[in-house]
Coordinates of C-alpha atoms in Angstrom, one line a residue:
X34 CA 70.1 -6.2 25.6
X35 CA 67.8 -5.4 29.1
X36 CA 64.4 -5.9 26.9
X37 CA 62.2 -8.0 26.0
X38 CA 61.4 -5.7 23.5
X39 CA 63.8 -5.7 20.6
X40 CA 62.0 -5.2 18.1
X41 CA 63.5 -6.3 14.2
X42 CA 65.3 -2.7 12.4
X43 CA 62.7 -1.4 10.9
X44 CA 62.5 -2.0 7.2
X45 CA 60.9 0.7 4.9
X46 CA 59.3 -0.9 1.6
X47 CA 59.2 1.5 -1.3
X48 CA 56.1 0.5 -3.3
X49 CA 53.9 1.4 -6.5
X50 CA 50.6 0.3 -7.5
X51 CA 49.3 -2.4 -7.5
X52 CA 49.8 -3.1 -11.6
X53 CA 53.3 -1.6 -11.7
X54 CA 54.0 -0.7 -14.8
X55 CA 57.8 0.7 -16.2
X56 CA 57.7 4.0 -14.6
X57 CA 56.1 2.4 -11.2
X58 CA 59.1 -0.3 -10.5
X59 CA 61.8 1.9 -11.9
X60 CA 61.1 4.5 -9.4
X61 CA 60.7 1.8 -6.8
X62 CA 64.3 0.5 -7.7
X63 CA 66.1 3.9 -8.3
X64 CA 64.4 5.9 -5.2
X65 CA 65.4 2.6 -2.8
X66 CA 69.2 2.4 -4.6
X67 CA 69.4 6.2 -3.4
X68 CA 68.1 5.9 0.0
X69 CA 70.8 3.5 0.5
X70 CA 73.8 5.2 -1.1
X71 CA 72.4 8.5 1.6
X72 CA 73.1 5.3 4.8
X73 CA 69.7 4.8 4.6
X74 CA 70.0 0.9 4.1
X75 CA 66.1 -0.4 5.9
X76 CA 65.3 1.5 2.8
X77 CA 64.0 -1.6 -0.2
X78 CA 62.2 -1.3 -3.5
X79 CA 59.3 -4.2 -3.6
X80 CA 56.6 -4.4 -5.7
X81 CA 52.9 -6.3 -5.9
X82 CA 51.6 -7.2 -8.9
X83 CA 53.2 -9.2 -12.0
X84 CA 56.2 -7.0 -13.7
X85 CA 55.1 -6.3 -18.0
X86 CA 57.2 -7.8 -20.5
X87 CA 58.0 -4.3 -20.9
X88 CA 59.5 -4.4 -17.4
X89 CA 60.7 -7.0 -17.5
X90 CA 63.1 -6.7 -20.8
X91 CA 64.5 -3.4 -19.3
X92 CA 65.8 -4.7 -15.9
X93 CA 66.7 -7.4 -17.6
X94 CA 68.8 -5.6 -20.5
X95 CA 70.5 -3.2 -17.7
X96 CA 70.8 -6.2 -15.6
X97 CA 68.9 -4.4 -12.8
X98 CA 67.0 -6.8 -9.9
X99 CA 63.4 -6.3 -9.9
X100 CA 62.4 -5.1 -6.9
X101 CA 61.0 -8.4 -4.0
X102 CA 57.8 -9.4 -4.9
X103 CA 55.5 -8.5 -1.8
X104 CA 51.1 -10.1 -2.9
X105 CA 49.5 -7.8 -0.3
X106 CA 50.3 -6.1 2.8
X107 CA 48.6 -7.8 5.2
X108 CA 49.7 -7.7 8.6
X109 CA 52.2 -10.8 9.2
X110 CA 54.0 -12.0 11.6
X111 CA 57.3 -11.1 10.4
X112 CA 56.5 -7.1 10.6
X113 CA 55.8 -7.5 14.2
X114 CA 58.2 -9.9 15.6
X115 CA 60.7 -9.7 18.2
X116 CA 64.1 -11.2 16.4
X117 CA 66.2 -10.9 19.5
X118 CA 65.6 -14.5 20.1
X119 CA 69.0 -15.9 21.4
X120 CA 68.1 -18.9 22.0
X121 CA 69.9 -22.7 23.3
X122 CA 70.7 -25.6 22.6
X123 CA 68.9 -28.6 24.5
X124 CA 72.2 -29.8 25.8
X125 CA 71.5 -26.0 28.4
X126 CA 71.6 -26.7 31.7
X127 CA 68.4 -25.2 32.8
X128 CA 70.2 -23.4 35.1
X129 CA 72.0 -21.3 32.4
X130 CA 68.7 -20.9 30.3
X131 CA 67.5 -19.1 33.9
X132 CA 70.0 -17.0 33.9
X133 CA 69.5 -15.9 30.8
X134 CA 66.3 -14.4 30.7
X135 CA 67.0 -13.6 34.0
X136 CA 69.9 -11.4 32.4
X137 CA 68.0 -10.3 28.8
X138 CA 64.7 -9.7 31.0
X139 CA 62.8 -11.9 28.5
X140 CA 60.0 -14.0 30.2
X141 CA 60.4 -16.8 27.1
X142 CA 63.2 -18.7 26.0
X143 CA 63.7 -21.1 22.5
X144 CA 65.3 -23.8 22.3
X145 CA 66.8 -25.1 19.4
X146 CA 68.7 -28.5 17.4
X147 CA 71.6 -28.5 16.3
X148 CA 70.9 -27.3 13.1
X149 CA 69.0 -24.3 14.2
X150 CA 66.0 -25.6 13.2
X151 CA 62.8 -25.2 16.9
X152 CA 62.8 -27.5 19.2
X153 CA 60.8 -26.0 22.3
X154 CA 59.9 -23.2 24.3
X155 CA 61.3 -22.2 28.0
X156 CA 58.8 -20.4 29.7
X157 CA 57.9 -19.5 33.2
X158 CA 55.1 -21.7 33.4
X159 CA 56.2 -24.7 32.3
X160 CA 59.9 -24.4 34.2
X161 CA 57.3 -24.1 37.7
X162 CA 55.0 -27.4 36.7
X163 CA 58.3 -29.4 35.5
X164 CA 60.6 -28.1 38.0
X165 CA 57.5 -29.1 41.2
X166 CA 58.3 -32.1 39.8
X167 CA 61.2 -32.9 40.9
X168 CA 61.1 -31.3 43.9
X169 CA 57.8 -32.9 45.2
X170 CA 58.7 -34.6 48.4
X171 CA 56.4 -37.7 47.8
X172 CA 57.9 -38.6 44.8
X173 CA 61.7 -39.9 43.9
X174 CA 63.9 -36.3 43.4
X175 CA 65.0 -38.1 39.6
X176 CA 65.7 -36.3 36.7
X177 CA 68.1 -36.3 33.7
X178 CA 71.2 -34.8 33.4
X179 CA 75.2 -35.3 33.3
X180 CA 78.7 -35.1 34.8
X181 CA 78.9 -32.3 32.1
X182 CA 76.2 -30.3 33.5
X183 CA 76.2 -30.8 37.6
X184 CA 80.1 -29.4 37.7
X185 CA 78.7 -26.5 34.8
X186 CA 76.1 -25.4 37.0
X187 CA 77.6 -25.9 40.5
X188 CA 80.8 -23.8 39.0
X189 CA 82.4 -27.3 40.9
X190 CA 85.9 -28.1 41.1
X191 CA 86.4 -31.2 38.9
X192 CA 88.8 -34.1 40.7
X193 CA 88.0 -36.5 38.8
X194 CA 84.9 -36.9 36.1
X195 CA 84.1 -39.3 33.6
X196 CA 81.7 -39.9 30.5
X197 CA 81.0 -36.0 31.2
X198 CA 77.8 -36.4 28.8
X199 CA 76.1 -39.5 29.3
X200 CA 72.9 -38.1 29.7
X201 CA 71.7 -40.3 32.7
X202 CA 68.2 -40.4 35.6
X203 CA 69.9 -39.1 38.3
X204 CA 68.7 -39.1 42.0
X205 CA 69.7 -37.0 44.9
X206 CA 71.2 -37.8 48.0
X207 CA 72.6 -35.8 50.4
X208 CA 73.8 -37.6 53.3
X209 CA 72.4 -36.1 56.9
X210 CA 71.6 -39.7 58.5
X211 CA 73.3 -41.8 60.2
X212 CA 76.2 -44.3 58.1
X213 CA 74.0 -47.6 59.2
X214 CA 70.7 -45.7 57.4
X215 CA 72.8 -44.1 54.5
X216 CA 73.3 -47.7 53.6
X217 CA 70.0 -48.0 53.4
X218 CA 69.5 -45.2 51.9
X219 CA 71.4 -45.5 48.3
X220 CA 70.2 -49.5 49.1
X221 CA 66.8 -48.2 47.7
X222 CA 68.5 -46.5 44.6
X223 CA 70.2 -48.0 41.3
X224 CA 74.2 -46.1 42.6
X225 CA 75.0 -45.6 38.9
X226 CA 72.0 -42.8 38.7
X227 CA 73.1 -42.2 42.0
X228 CA 75.0 -37.6 42.5
X229 CA 75.6 -38.5 46.2
X230 CA 76.1 -34.7 48.1
X231 CA 78.1 -35.2 51.5
X232 CA 81.2 -32.9 53.7
X233 CA 84.2 -34.1 55.4
X234 CA 82.9 -38.1 56.0
X235 CA 85.0 -40.4 55.0
X236 CA 83.1 -43.4 56.2
X237 CA 80.1 -42.5 53.5
X238 CA 83.1 -41.3 50.3
X239 CA 84.8 -44.4 50.8
X240 CA 81.2 -46.8 51.3
X241 CA 80.1 -44.6 48.5
X242 CA 83.5 -45.2 46.2
X243 CA 82.9 -49.0 47.3
X244 CA 79.7 -48.7 45.8
X245 CA 80.5 -47.0 43.0
X246 CA 77.6 -44.2 42.6
X247 CA 78.1 -42.2 39.3
X248 CA 79.2 -38.8 41.5
X249 CA 80.2 -37.8 45.3
X250 CA 79.6 -34.6 45.6
X251 CA 81.8 -32.6 48.4
X252 CA 80.3 -29.9 49.5
X253 CA 81.9 -26.7 51.9
X254 CA 85.1 -26.8 49.5
X255 CA 85.9 -29.9 51.1
X256 CA 88.6 -32.1 50.4
X257 CA 89.4 -35.8 49.4
X258 CA 92.3 -37.9 51.0
X259 CA 94.6 -39.2 48.4
X260 CA 94.1 -42.8 48.9
X261 CA 90.1 -42.3 48.2
X262 CA 90.7 -39.8 45.3
X263 CA 92.8 -43.4 43.7
X264 CA 90.1 -45.5 44.5
X265 CA 87.6 -43.5 43.1
X266 CA 89.3 -43.3 40.0
X267 CA 89.6 -47.1 39.9
X268 CA 85.9 -47.1 39.7
X269 CA 85.1 -45.3 37.9
X270 CA 83.2 -42.6 40.6
X271 CA 83.4 -38.1 39.9
X272 CA 84.4 -36.6 42.4
X273 CA 83.5 -33.1 42.2
X274 CA 83.9 -30.5 44.9
X275 CA 81.1 -27.5 45.2
X276 CA 81.6 -24.6 46.8
X277 CA 78.6 -24.7 48.3
X278 CA 76.8 -26.3 51.7
X279 CA 75.2 -29.3 51.0
X280 CA 71.5 -28.0 51.5
X281 CA 72.1 -25.2 48.5
X282 CA 74.5 -27.7 46.7
X283 CA 72.3 -30.5 46.5
X284 CA 69.4 -27.6 45.1
X285 CA 71.7 -26.3 42.4
X286 CA 72.8 -30.4 40.7
X287 CA 68.7 -29.9 40.3
X288 CA 68.5 -27.0 38.1
X289 CA 71.5 -29.1 36.3
X290 CA 68.7 -30.4 34.3
X291 CA 69.0 -29.3 30.5
X292 CA 66.9 -27.0 29.6
X293 CA 65.3 -29.2 26.6
X294 CA 64.0 -31.4 29.4
X295 CA 61.8 -28.3 30.7
X296 CA 61.0 -26.8 28.2
X297 CA 57.3 -26.9 26.9
X298 CA 57.5 -29.1 24.0
X299 CA 53.9 -28.9 22.7
X300 CA 54.5 -25.5 22.2
X301 CA 54.0 -25.2 18.2
X302 CA 56.3 -22.4 16.7
X303 CA 53.4 -20.2 13.5
X304 CA 55.7 -18.8 10.5
X305 CA 56.6 -16.0 9.4
X306 CA 54.3 -15.6 6.5
X307 CA 51.3 -16.3 9.3
X308 CA 48.8 -13.4 8.9
X309 CA 47.3 -12.0 12.5
X310 CA 44.4 -12.6 12.5
X311 CA 45.4 -16.2 12.3
X312 CA 48.0 -15.7 15.6
X313 CA 45.6 -13.4 17.5
X314 CA 43.9 -16.5 18.7
X315 CA 47.4 -19.3 19.3
X316 CA 48.1 -16.2 21.2
X317 CA 45.5 -16.0 23.6
X318 CA 45.9 -19.5 24.4
X319 CA 49.2 -19.0 24.7
X320 CA 50.7 -19.7 28.9
X321 CA 53.3 -17.5 28.2
X322 CA 51.2 -14.9 25.5
X323 CA 54.0 -15.6 23.4
X324 CA 55.0 -18.2 20.3
X325 CA 58.0 -19.2 18.7
X326 CA 58.1 -17.8 14.8
X327 CA 60.1 -19.6 12.3
X328 CA 60.9 -19.6 9.3
X329 CA 59.6 -22.4 6.3
X330 CA 62.7 -24.1 6.9
X331 CA 61.7 -25.1 10.3
X332 CA 65.2 -22.4 11.6
X333 CA 63.6 -20.0 14.5
X334 CA 63.2 -16.3 13.4
X335 CA 62.1 -14.8 16.3
X336 CA 59.4 -14.7 19.5
X337 CA 56.2 -12.9 18.9
X338 CA 54.0 -12.1 22.1
X339 CA 50.7 -10.1 22.6
X340 CA 52.8 -7.1 23.2
X341 CA 53.7 -6.4 20.6
X342 CA 51.1 -6.3 18.6
X343 CA 50.7 -3.3 20.2
X344 CA 53.1 -1.7 19.0
X345 CA 53.9 -0.4 15.5
X346 CA 54.4 -2.7 13.2
X347 CA 58.4 -2.5 12.5
X348 CA 57.5 -1.9 8.3
X349 CA 56.6 1.7 7.3
X350 CA 56.0 2.5 2.9
X351 CA 57.3 5.2 0.5
X352 CA 54.6 4.9 -1.7
X353 CA 55.6 5.8 -5.2
X354 CA 54.1 6.8 -8.8
X355 CA 50.5 6.8 -7.0
X356 CA 49.0 8.4 -3.9
X357 CA 45.2 6.4 -3.6
X358 CA 44.3 3.8 -1.6
X359 CA 42.3 2.0 -3.7
X360 CA 45.3 1.5 -6.2
X361 CA 47.5 0.3 -3.3
X362 CA 48.7 -3.1 -2.1
X363 CA 46.0 -4.5 0.0
X364 CA 46.8 -3.8 3.5
X365 CA 48.7 -0.8 2.7
X366 CA 46.6 1.1 5.0
X367 CA 48.2 -0.5 8.0
X368 CA 51.1 0.9 7.6
X369 CA 53.3 4.6 8.2
X370 CA 53.5 5.9 5.3
X371 CA 56.4 7.9 6.0
X372 CA 56.4 9.8 1.7
X373 CA 55.0 9.7 -1.2
X374 CA 55.9 10.2 -4.5
X375 CA 54.1 10.7 -7.6
X376 CA 52.4 12.9 -10.9
X377 CA 49.0 11.7 -10.6
X378 CA 46.2 13.6 -9.7
X379 CA 45.4 14.0 -6.0
X380 CA 43.5 11.0 -4.3
X381 CA 41.6 10.2 -1.2
X382 CA 45.3 8.9 0.5
X383 CA 45.3 10.8 4.3
X384 CA 47.8 9.6 6.7
X385 CA 48.4 10.9 11.0
X386 CA 52.0 12.1 10.7
X387 CA 52.4 14.9 8.5
X388 CA 54.4 13.4 5.6
X389 CA 57.1 14.3 2.7
X390 CA 54.4 14.7 -0.4
X391 CA 56.4 15.6 -3.7
X392 CA 53.3 16.1 -6.6
X393 CA 54.7 17.0 -9.8
X394 CA 53.3 17.9 -13.0
X395 CA 55.9 15.9 -15.0
X396 CA 55.6 12.7 -17.9
X397 CA 57.2 10.3 -14.7
X398 CA 57.4 10.0 -11.5
X399 CA 60.9 8.9 -12.9
X400 CA 61.6 12.3 -13.8
X401 CA 61.4 13.3 -10.0
X402 CA 63.5 10.6 -8.5
X403 CA 66.2 11.7 -11.0
X404 CA 65.7 15.1 -9.7
X405 CA 65.9 14.0 -5.9
X406 CA 69.6 12.6 -7.2
X407 CA 70.8 15.9 -8.1
X408 CA 68.9 17.3 -4.9
X409 CA 71.0 14.8 -2.7
X410 CA 74.4 15.5 -4.7
X411 CA 74.0 11.6 -5.6
X412 CA 75.8 10.3 -8.5
X413 CA 73.3 8.0 -10.8
X414 CA 75.3 4.8 -11.7
X415 CA 74.6 4.0 -15.0
X416 CA 72.5 0.6 -14.7
X417 CA 70.0 3.0 -12.5
X418 CA 70.3 6.0 -15.2
X419 CA 69.6 3.1 -17.9
X420 CA 66.4 2.4 -16.2
X421 CA 65.7 5.8 -14.9
X422 CA 65.9 6.8 -19.2
X423 CA 63.5 3.4 -19.8
X424 CA 60.6 4.7 -17.8
X425 CA 60.9 8.3 -18.4
X426 CA 60.8 7.0 -22.4
X427 CA 57.7 4.0 -21.8
X428 CA 55.8 6.9 -19.8
X429 CA 56.2 9.4 -22.2
X430 CA 55.3 7.7 -25.6
X431 CA 59.3 8.7 -26.3
X432 CA 58.3 12.0 -25.0
X433 CA 55.7 12.2 -27.2
X434 CA 53.4 12.1 -24.6
X435 CA 50.0 15.0 -24.0
X436 CA 52.2 14.5 -20.6
X437 CA 55.9 15.1 -21.4
X438 CA 57.5 18.5 -20.7
X439 CA 60.9 20.3 -20.7
X440 CA 61.7 19.2 -17.3
X441 CA 61.6 14.8 -19.1
X442 CA 62.8 15.6 -22.2
X443 CA 65.7 18.1 -20.0
X444 CA 66.2 14.8 -17.8
X445 CA 65.6 12.2 -20.9
X446 CA 69.1 14.1 -22.5
X447 CA 71.0 14.3 -19.2
X448 CA 70.2 10.4 -18.5
X449 CA 71.4 9.6 -22.2
X450 CA 75.0 11.7 -21.7
X451 CA 75.2 9.3 -18.9
X452 CA 74.2 6.1 -20.4
X453 CA 75.7 6.8 -24.0
X454 CA 72.4 5.4 -25.0
X455 CA 70.3 6.8 -28.2
X456 CA 67.2 7.8 -27.1
X457 CA 64.7 7.4 -30.7
X458 CA 66.4 3.4 -30.5
X459 CA 65.9 2.5 -26.3
X460 CA 62.3 4.6 -27.1
X461 CA 61.8 1.9 -30.4
X462 CA 63.3 -0.6 -28.4
X463 CA 61.0 -1.0 -25.3
X464 CA 57.8 -0.4 -27.0
X465 CA 58.6 -2.4 -28.9
X466 CA 58.9 -4.6 -25.6
X467 CA 55.8 -3.7 -24.8
X468 CA 54.0 -4.4 -27.9
X469 CA 54.3 -8.1 -28.0
X470 CA 50.9 -9.9 -27.4
X471 CA 51.0 -13.2 -28.9
X472 CA 49.7 -15.3 -27.2
X473 CA 49.2 -13.8 -23.7
X474 CA 45.8 -14.5 -22.3
X475 CA 43.6 -12.2 -22.5
X476 CA 43.1 -11.2 -18.4
X477 CA 47.4 -11.0 -17.8
X478 CA 47.5 -8.4 -21.0
X479 CA 44.4 -6.6 -19.0
X480 CA 45.8 -6.5 -15.5
X481 CA 49.0 -5.5 -16.0
X482 CA 48.2 -1.7 -16.4
X483 CA 45.1 -1.5 -14.3
X484 CA 43.5 1.4 -12.0
X485 CA 40.8 1.6 -10.2
X486 CA 39.7 5.5 -9.8
X487 CA 36.8 6.5 -7.1
X488 CA 34.7 9.3 -8.2
X489 CA 30.5 10.4 -7.3
X490 CA 30.4 7.7 -5.0
X491 CA 31.2 5.4 -8.0
X492 CA 33.9 2.6 -9.1
X493 CA 35.4 2.1 -12.5
X494 CA 39.1 0.7 -13.3
X495 CA 41.4 1.8 -17.0
X496 CA 44.2 -0.4 -17.9
X497 CA 46.6 0.2 -20.7
X498 CA 48.8 -1.1 -23.0
X499 CA 50.7 0.1 -26.3
X500 CA 50.9 -1.8 -29.4
X501 CA 52.0 -1.5 -33.1
X502 CA 48.5 -1.9 -33.9
X503 CA 45.7 -2.8 -32.6
X504 CA 44.6 -5.3 -35.3
X505 CA 46.4 -7.9 -33.1
X506 CA 43.4 -6.9 -29.6
X507 CA 40.6 -6.3 -32.5
X508 CA 41.1 -10.2 -33.3
X509 CA 40.4 -11.0 -30.1
X510 CA 38.1 -8.5 -29.0
X511 CA 35.5 -10.9 -27.1
X512 CA 38.3 -12.5 -24.9
X513 CA 39.1 -9.0 -23.6
X514 CA 35.8 -7.7 -23.2
X515 CA 35.0 -10.7 -21.2
X516 CA 38.4 -10.2 -18.6
X517 CA 36.6 -6.6 -18.3
X518 CA 33.3 -7.9 -18.0
X519 CA 34.6 -10.6 -14.4
X520 CA 36.2 -6.6 -13.7
X521 CA 33.2 -4.9 -13.9
X522 CA 31.3 -7.8 -11.9
X523 CA 33.7 -8.7 -8.8
X524 CA 34.4 -5.6 -8.6
X525 CA 30.8 -4.2 -9.0
X526 CA 31.8 -0.9 -11.1
X527 CA 30.7 1.7 -13.2
X528 CA 32.9 0.1 -15.4
X529 CA 35.4 -1.7 -16.9
X530 CA 38.3 -0.3 -19.9
X531 CA 41.6 -1.0 -21.6
X532 CA 42.9 2.0 -24.1
X533 CA 44.7 0.4 -26.3
X534 CA 47.5 2.6 -27.6
X535 CA 48.4 2.6 -30.7
X536 CA 51.9 4.1 -31.2
X537 CA 52.7 4.2 -34.8
X538 CA 49.4 6.8 -35.2
X539 CA 49.4 8.0 -31.7
X540 CA 45.8 7.6 -30.9
X541 CA 43.8 4.3 -29.0
X542 CA 40.9 3.0 -28.5
X543 CA 38.8 1.8 -25.8
X544 CA 37.7 -1.3 -24.9
X545 CA 35.0 -1.2 -22.6
X546 CA 32.4 -3.1 -20.2
X547 CA 30.1 -1.3 -17.7
X548 CA 26.7 -0.6 -16.6
X549 CA 23.9 0.0 -20.2
X550 CA 22.6 3.6 -17.9
X551 CA 26.0 4.8 -18.3
X552 CA 27.4 3.4 -21.9
X553 CA 24.3 5.5 -23.5
X554 CA 25.9 8.3 -22.9
X555 CA 29.3 7.3 -23.6
X556 CA 30.3 9.9 -26.5
X557 CA 32.9 8.9 -28.5
X558 CA 33.5 7.9 -31.7
X559 CA 31.9 4.4 -32.1
X560 CA 34.0 2.0 -33.7
X561 CA 31.7 -2.0 -32.5
X562 CA 30.3 -3.5 -29.9
X563 CA 32.3 -2.1 -26.8
X564 CA 35.6 -0.3 -29.3
X565 CA 35.4 3.4 -29.1
X566 CA 37.6 5.7 -30.9
X567 CA 40.1 8.0 -28.9
X568 CA 40.9 10.3 -31.0
X569 CA 44.8 11.9 -30.8
X570 CA 44.8 10.5 -27.2
X571 CA 47.4 8.1 -25.4
X572 CA 47.8 9.4 -21.9
X573 CA 44.9 7.9 -20.3
X574 CA 45.7 9.8 -16.9
X575 CA 45.9 13.7 -18.9
X576 CA 43.9 12.8 -21.5
X577 CA 41.3 10.0 -21.1
X578 CA 40.5 9.9 -17.6
X579 CA 39.3 13.6 -17.3
X580 CA 37.4 12.7 -20.1
X581 CA 36.1 10.6 -17.7
X582 CA 35.3 11.4 -15.5
X583 CA 33.4 14.4 -16.9
X584 CA 30.7 12.0 -18.2
X585 CA 30.6 9.9 -14.3
X586 CA 30.0 13.4 -13.6
X587 CA 27.5 14.0 -15.8
X588 CA 25.0 10.9 -15.3
X589 CA 25.6 10.6 -11.7
X590 CA 24.2 14.3 -11.6
X591 CA 21.3 14.2 -14.6

């Protein structure tokens, strides 16, 4: 890899609307499985909201993993970071660390601890500052190293080595003066910290051995007499033979310092989940314009730089069961949308490039997903067939909704044959799971399948819940109206409503809170304050929404 920019392999998130119903989540999970079967392993099913009891029941019953939860798509570090890290341990020599940076054409190199947690960052600014301190002629040239690092950096022949891993405060003495001058020089330092670079001067070699220096480096491939070698062994003086001349050898020894002593330990890492908005100013303050990235366990995950932010994110999107930005998870507009597969009306979605857009008038997006399996000649695994059948039945009220088409019925029969599941019994099971209100929080029920719409410059929301009888909802009417009022006010909407569909009688009630000027023009029969009767209406998409839009247009046009 010869590039600084080794971006993470692009992931493709397959995701439904922000308050996903069963069809939305199943479509995502099943389409991801199809993509993966076709070799597109980068495709991952995700979800943007909490799953409903019905959806949870279906995924648990057929033992299919629920798509991963992603609360939003606000740009984060993990979507832009450079995952090429190839870190080094702190005991790597500075020479080898810099060689790695040159080999891979990278400007920063992370240093990690033995357990993989982040320690520090080597960058050229830090290196230059630290190496200048070592090379300053007005100060003693002292730095940490050990015999192993010195030998590795010099590619030296190890004649004798002792205590190879023991770090010491190294001082380099290059013998270029008379014997007497050298004696005086060595006397100024602690011998066990001295690395003496000499050549074939036996008097210097012997004096160093007798003085007990840490190491003796013989430059230009010079060898040592056996007599002196034996003496050095007895005194435990390490002897290395360098292939370089004295000046070059001395310089290279300086680069034998462990990289941990030269790296910048003051640079604090950012987390994979940090937002780009938070990280951008930190990058501007960083000397290298780069920052290490860690996960929640402080393990190194990658590097992010200012240049990474100029590239496209390493995430693309496939939308299922919706095509309106107002219904998508927050931040979705920051990413390239690759495909849309839906069965709803066309919204206000725009894309930078042409995409595959499948929008068909069927009862469920899952019906379209099955057709894509067949189109690609990919057999549907039984667990996926079971959740697809469940989603079609859930979205069409067991094939009784006005949105149901012959294709939905044919596909349902096809899936029933694959799974050996009875359509009516399965439908009864999943609708029963959906209708359990019990002691569930009213806000949770209102928001579990809430969709936001925009018409004539107005915003409004419509939720839907299917029940065996609306009695329980009506007994807690005030709780639900209060939650709708919160949505209405917080969104500055025209109104917020919840459609309560009686799956036994195939009719619905509408609980609604909104602007008085709109509510007084509602044409549905009123049952109670904030409650209207929707005779023979069970489909939000095909039956209720067109009526609401018509009333919005009439009011706004008046």
